[in-house]
XYZ file of C-alpha atoms in Angstrom:
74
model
C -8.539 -30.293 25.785
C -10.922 -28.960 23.525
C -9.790 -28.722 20.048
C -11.473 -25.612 19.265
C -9.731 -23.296 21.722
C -6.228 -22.270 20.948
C -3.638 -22.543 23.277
C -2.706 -19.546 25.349
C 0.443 -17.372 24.713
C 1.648 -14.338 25.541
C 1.720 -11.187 24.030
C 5.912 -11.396 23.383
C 5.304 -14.657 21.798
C 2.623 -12.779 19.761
C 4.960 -9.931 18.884
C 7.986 -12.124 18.667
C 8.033 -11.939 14.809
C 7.912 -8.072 14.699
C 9.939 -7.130 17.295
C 12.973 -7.498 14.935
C 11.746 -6.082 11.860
C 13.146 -2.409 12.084
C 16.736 -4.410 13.309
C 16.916 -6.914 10.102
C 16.003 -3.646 7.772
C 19.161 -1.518 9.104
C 21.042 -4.492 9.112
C 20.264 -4.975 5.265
C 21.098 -1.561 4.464
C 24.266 -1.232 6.433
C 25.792 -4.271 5.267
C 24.930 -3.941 1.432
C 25.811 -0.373 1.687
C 29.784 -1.419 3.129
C 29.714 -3.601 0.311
C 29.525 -0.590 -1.389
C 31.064 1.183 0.046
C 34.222 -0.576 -0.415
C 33.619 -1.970 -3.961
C 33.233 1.888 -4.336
C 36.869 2.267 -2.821
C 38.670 -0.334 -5.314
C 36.814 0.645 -8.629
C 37.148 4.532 -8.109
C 33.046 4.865 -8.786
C 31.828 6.624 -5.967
C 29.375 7.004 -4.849
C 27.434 4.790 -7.443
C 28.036 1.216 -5.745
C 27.262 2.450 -2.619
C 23.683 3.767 -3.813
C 23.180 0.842 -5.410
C 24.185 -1.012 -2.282
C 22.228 0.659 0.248
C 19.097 0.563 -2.587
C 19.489 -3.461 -2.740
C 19.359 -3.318 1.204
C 16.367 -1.766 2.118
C 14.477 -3.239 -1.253
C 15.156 -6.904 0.602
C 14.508 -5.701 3.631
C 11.423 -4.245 2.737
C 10.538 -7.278 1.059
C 11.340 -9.313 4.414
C 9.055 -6.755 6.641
C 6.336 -7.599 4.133
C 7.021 -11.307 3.942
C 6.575 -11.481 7.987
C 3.931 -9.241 8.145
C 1.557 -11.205 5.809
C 2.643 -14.379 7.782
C -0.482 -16.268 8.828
C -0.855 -17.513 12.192
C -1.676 -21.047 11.904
């Protein structure tokens, strides 16, 4: 085998890493922003804690989508 020619995949494989991106942001959101929402529920501060909580999740998902995206192939 040649070592300068890359092995062949297929464009899933290629796409693999993106495909979930939109998935892992909502999940981020929606699960910082229960934890919110219920720390919102036993303090009595709503709707503070859950702004805060849906804020956290889509900063780190955000920050995920850009970690994968400037990924370089090897």
């Amino acid at each position: 085998m040649d070592p300068q020619k890359k092995p062949r995949t297929s464009t899933m494989q290629d796409l693999a890493p993106y495909m979930g991106m939109g998935l892992q942001l909502a999940a981020a959101m929606t699960l910082f922003g229960a934890l919110g929402w219920w720390l919102d529920k036993t303090f009595g501060t709503s709707p503070w804690l859950l702004v805060v909580g849906m804020l956290l999740g889509a900063t780190g998902g955000m920050i995920n989508i850009i970690r994968i995206s400037t990924r370089k192939n090897p």
